CSV table of C-alpha atoms and ligand atoms in Angstrom, one decimal:
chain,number,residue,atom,x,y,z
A,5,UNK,CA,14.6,-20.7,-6.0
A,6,UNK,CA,17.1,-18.4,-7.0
A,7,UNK,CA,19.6,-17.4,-4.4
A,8,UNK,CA,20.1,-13.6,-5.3
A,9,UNK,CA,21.4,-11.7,-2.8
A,10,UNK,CA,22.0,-8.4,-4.6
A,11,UNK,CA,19.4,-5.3,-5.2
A,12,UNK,CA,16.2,-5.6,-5.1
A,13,UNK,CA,14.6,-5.7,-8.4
A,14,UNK,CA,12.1,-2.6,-9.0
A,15,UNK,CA,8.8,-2.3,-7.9
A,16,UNK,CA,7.8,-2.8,-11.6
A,17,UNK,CA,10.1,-5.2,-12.1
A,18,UNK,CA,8.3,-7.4,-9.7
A,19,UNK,CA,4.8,-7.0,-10.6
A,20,UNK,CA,5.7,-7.7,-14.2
A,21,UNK,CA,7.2,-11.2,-12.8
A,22,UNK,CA,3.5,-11.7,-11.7
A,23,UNK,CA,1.9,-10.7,-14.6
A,24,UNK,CA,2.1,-14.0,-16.6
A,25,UNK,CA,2.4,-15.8,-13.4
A,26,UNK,CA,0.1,-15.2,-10.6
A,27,UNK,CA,-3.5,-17.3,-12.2
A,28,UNK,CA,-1.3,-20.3,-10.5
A,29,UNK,CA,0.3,-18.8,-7.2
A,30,UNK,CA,-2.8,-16.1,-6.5
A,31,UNK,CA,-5.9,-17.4,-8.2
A,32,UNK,CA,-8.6,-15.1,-6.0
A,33,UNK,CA,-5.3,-11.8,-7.5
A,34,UNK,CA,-7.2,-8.3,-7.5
A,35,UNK,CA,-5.3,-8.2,-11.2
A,36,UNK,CA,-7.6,-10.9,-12.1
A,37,UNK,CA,-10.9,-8.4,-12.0
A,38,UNK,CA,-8.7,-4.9,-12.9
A,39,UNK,CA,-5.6,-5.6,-14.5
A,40,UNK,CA,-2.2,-4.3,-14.1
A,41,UNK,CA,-2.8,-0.4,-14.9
A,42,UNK,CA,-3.6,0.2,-11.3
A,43,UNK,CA,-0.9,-0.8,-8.6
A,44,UNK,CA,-2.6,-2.6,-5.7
A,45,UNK,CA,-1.3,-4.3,-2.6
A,46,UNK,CA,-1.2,-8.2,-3.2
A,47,UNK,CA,-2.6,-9.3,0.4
A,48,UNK,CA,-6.0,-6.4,1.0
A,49,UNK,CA,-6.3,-4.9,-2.8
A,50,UNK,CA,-5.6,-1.3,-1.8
A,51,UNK,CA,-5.0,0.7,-4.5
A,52,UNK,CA,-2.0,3.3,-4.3
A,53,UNK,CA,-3.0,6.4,-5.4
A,54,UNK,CA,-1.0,7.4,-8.6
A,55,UNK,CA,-1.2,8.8,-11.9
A,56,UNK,CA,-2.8,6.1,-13.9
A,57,UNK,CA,-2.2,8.4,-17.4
A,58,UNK,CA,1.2,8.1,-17.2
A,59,UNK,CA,1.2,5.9,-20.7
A,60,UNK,CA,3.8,3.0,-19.5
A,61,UNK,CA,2.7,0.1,-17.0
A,62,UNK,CA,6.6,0.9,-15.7
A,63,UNK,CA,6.0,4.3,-15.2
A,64,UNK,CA,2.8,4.2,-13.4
A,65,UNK,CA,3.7,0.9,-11.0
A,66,UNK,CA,7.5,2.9,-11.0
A,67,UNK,CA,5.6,5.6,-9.1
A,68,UNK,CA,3.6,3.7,-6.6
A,69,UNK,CA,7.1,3.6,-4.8
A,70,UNK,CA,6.7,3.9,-1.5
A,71,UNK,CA,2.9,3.4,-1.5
A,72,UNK,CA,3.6,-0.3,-2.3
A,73,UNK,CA,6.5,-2.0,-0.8
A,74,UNK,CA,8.5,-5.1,-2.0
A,75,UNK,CA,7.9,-7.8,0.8
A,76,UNK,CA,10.2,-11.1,0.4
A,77,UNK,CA,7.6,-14.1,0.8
A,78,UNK,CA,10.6,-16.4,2.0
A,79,UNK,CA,12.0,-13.5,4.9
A,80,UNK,CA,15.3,-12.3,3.6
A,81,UNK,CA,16.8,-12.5,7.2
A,82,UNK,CA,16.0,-16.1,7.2
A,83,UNK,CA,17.6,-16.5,3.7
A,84,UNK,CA,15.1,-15.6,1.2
A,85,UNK,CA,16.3,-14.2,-1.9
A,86,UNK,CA,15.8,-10.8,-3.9
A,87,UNK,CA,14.2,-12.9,-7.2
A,88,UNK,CA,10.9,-11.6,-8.4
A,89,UNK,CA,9.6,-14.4,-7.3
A,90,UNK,CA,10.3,-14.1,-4.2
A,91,UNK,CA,8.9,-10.7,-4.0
A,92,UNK,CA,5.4,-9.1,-3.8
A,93,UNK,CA,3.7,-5.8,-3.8
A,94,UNK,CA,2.2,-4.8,-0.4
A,95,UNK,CA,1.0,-1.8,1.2
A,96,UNK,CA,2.7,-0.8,4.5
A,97,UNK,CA,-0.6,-2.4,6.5
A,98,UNK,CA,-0.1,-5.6,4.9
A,99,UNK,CA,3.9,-5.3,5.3
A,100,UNK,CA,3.8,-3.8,9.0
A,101,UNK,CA,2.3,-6.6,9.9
A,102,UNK,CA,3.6,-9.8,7.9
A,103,UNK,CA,5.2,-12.4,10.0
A,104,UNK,CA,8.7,-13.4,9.0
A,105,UNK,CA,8.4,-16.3,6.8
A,106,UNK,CA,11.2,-19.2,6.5
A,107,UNK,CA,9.2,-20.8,4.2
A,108,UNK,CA,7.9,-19.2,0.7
A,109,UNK,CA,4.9,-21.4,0.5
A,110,UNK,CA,3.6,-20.1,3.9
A,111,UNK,CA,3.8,-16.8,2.8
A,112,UNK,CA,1.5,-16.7,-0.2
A,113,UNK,CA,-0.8,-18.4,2.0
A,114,UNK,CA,-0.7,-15.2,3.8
A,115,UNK,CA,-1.0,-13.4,1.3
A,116,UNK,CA,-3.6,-14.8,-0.3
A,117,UNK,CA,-5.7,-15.3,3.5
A,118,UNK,CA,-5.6,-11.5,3.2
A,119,UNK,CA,-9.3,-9.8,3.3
A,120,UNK,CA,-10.3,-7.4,0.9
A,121,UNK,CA,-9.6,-3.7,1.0
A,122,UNK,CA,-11.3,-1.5,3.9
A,123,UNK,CA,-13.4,1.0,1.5
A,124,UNK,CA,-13.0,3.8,4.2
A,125,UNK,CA,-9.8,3.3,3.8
A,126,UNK,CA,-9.5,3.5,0.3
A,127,UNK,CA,-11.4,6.8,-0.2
A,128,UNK,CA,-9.4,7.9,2.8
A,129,UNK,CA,-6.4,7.5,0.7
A,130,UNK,CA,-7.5,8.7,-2.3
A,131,UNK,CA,-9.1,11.9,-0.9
A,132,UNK,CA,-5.5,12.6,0.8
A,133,UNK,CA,-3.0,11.5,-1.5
A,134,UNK,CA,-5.0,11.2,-5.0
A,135,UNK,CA,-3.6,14.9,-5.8
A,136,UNK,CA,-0.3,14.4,-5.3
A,137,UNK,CA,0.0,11.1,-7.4
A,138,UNK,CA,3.7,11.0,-8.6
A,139,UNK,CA,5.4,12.8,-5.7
A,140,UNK,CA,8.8,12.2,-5.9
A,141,UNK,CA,9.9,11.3,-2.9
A,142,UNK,CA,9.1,7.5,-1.5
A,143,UNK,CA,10.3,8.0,1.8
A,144,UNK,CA,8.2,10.7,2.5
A,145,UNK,CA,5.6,9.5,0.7
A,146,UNK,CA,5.7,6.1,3.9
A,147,UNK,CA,5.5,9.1,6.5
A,148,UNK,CA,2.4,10.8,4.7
A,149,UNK,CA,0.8,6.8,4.7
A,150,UNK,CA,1.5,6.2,8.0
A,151,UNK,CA,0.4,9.8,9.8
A,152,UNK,CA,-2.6,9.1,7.5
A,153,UNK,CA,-3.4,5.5,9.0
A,154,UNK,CA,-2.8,7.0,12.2
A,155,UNK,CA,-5.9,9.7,12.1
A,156,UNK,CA,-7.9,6.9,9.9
A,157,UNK,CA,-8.0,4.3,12.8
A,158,UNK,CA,-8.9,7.6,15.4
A,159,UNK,CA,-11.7,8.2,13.0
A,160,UNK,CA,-12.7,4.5,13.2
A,161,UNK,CA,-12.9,4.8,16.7
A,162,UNK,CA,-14.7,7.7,16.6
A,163,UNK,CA,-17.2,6.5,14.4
A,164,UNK,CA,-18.0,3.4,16.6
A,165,UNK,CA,-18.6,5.2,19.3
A,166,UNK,CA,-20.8,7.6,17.4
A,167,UNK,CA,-22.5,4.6,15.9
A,168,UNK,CA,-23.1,3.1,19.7
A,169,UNK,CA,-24.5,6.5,21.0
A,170,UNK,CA,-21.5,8.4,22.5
A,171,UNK,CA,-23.2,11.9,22.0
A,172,UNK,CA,-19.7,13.8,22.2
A,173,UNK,CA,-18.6,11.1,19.4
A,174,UNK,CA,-21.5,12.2,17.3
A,175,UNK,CA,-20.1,15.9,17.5
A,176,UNK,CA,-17.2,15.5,16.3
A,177,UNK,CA,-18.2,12.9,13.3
A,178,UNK,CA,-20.1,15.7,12.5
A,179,UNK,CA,-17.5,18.4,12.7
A,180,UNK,CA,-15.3,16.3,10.4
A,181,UNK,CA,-18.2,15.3,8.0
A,182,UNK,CA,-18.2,19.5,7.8
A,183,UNK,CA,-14.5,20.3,7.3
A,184,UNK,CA,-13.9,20.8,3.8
A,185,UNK,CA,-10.2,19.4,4.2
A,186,UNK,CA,-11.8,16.0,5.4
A,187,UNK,CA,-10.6,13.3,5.1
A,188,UNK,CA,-7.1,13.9,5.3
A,189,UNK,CA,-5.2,16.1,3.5
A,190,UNK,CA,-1.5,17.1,4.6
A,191,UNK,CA,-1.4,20.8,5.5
A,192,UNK,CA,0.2,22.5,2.4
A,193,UNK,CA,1.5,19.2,1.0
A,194,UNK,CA,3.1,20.7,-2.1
A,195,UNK,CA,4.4,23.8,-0.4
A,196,UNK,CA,7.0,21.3,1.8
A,197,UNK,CA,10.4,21.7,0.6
A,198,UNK,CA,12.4,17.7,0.1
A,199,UNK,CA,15.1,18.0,2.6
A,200,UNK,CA,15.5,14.5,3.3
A,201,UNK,CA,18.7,13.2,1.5
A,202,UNK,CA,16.7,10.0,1.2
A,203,UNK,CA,14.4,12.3,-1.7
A,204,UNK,CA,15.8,11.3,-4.7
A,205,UNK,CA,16.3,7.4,-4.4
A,206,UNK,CA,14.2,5.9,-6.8
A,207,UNK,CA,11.0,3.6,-6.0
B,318,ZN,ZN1,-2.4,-4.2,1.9
C-alpha cells in the first residue's frame, strides 16, 4: 500500500482506479450490471442523482460530489492512506455508519456485506434531488441528503404503522400520497442563495 498522506484524489479519480480493478476486490460491484455512467455507492448501490448527459465519465462522477463520499477502507486515523486504492465511493448512509477499519481487507468485506439499495429510498432521492442534478455546491448538497433521510425514515415509520392498522397512520400516508410536492422536495431549492464559504470547493 502506498503511504500518501496528501489530498485526497477526486471523486473521479477514485472510481476510475476501480474501473479496471474491482472484478477481483468486488465481484457481486453494482458496475458489474450498469457500468460506470451512473455514480453509485459501493456498499447499498444507491444511485446519486446527477446529470448522466454530461458527455464525460469525469464530469458526471465529478458532480456526484457530495452525494458520494470518498471513505478510506484502511481508516485514515489509524494510518490508512489517501491512494485510490484505498478509497471508495459511498453514500453518507453507508459512510455514517462504517466502522473504523485498521485493516483494508476488513473493510471491503464491509463493503461488499452491504445489502442492496432500499428502492423507497432511491425514488425518494430521485423525486427530491433528480432536478437539481449538478448543483454546485457539495456541502449543501450533504445537508439536503441528510434532512432528506431524516423525513424518509419518519415516513418508514409511518408506513409501518399504517401497514399494521394505526388508523391515524393511514391518514397521513394518505395525505402525503396526495401532496403533489411528495416525496421530498426542498422548499424553493433553486431560489436559495450559496452563502456558505464552503460553496465553491470542488467535489
Ligand atoms: Zn450506500
Amino acid at each position: 500500500m502506498g503511504q500518501s498522506r496528501g489530498a485526497m484524489p477526486s471523486l473521479y479519480r477514485v472510481a476510475e482506479y476501480w474501473m479496471s480493478r474491482y472484478e477481483a476486490v468486488f465481484p457481486d460491484l453494482y458496475a458489474y450490471y450498469i457500468g460506470w455512467g451512473e455514480p453509485f455507492c459501493f456498499r447499498c448501490s444507491w444511485l446519486a442523482p446527477v446529470d448522466e448527459a454530461q458527455g464525460s465519465l469525469a464530469a458526471i462522477w465529478g458532480s456526484a460530489g457530495g452525494w458520494l463520499e470518498r471513505a478510506h477502507l484502511h481508516d485514515w486515523a489509524l494510518g490508512g492512506s489517501n491512494e485510490p486504492e484505498n478509497l471508495v465511493p459511498l453514500c453518507r448512509q453507508c459512510h455514517d455508519i462504517m466502522p473504523e477499519f485498521s485493516c483494508r481487507q476488513s473493510a471491503i468485506s464491509y463493503v461488499r456485506d452491504g445489502v442492496r439499495k432500499n428502492s423507497w429510498w432511491q425514488f425518494f432521492t430521485d423525486g427530491a434531488f433528480g432536478a437539481s442534478a449538478g448543483f454546485p455546491n457539495p456541502p449543501f448538497k450533504v445537508k439536503l441528503l441528510r434532512d432528506a433521510y431524516v423525513r424518509f425514515t419518519e415516513i418508514e415509520r409511518l408506513v409501518a404503522a399504517a401497514t399494521k392498522g394505526d388508523e391515524n397512520a393511514v391518514v397521513r400516508v394518505q395525505k402525503l400520497l396526495g401532496d403533489a410536492s411528495w416525496p421530498a422536495r426542498p422548499p424553493r431549492l433553486h431560489d436559495r442563495p450559496v452563502t456558505d464559504p464552503d460553496a465553491l470547493a470542488t467535489p
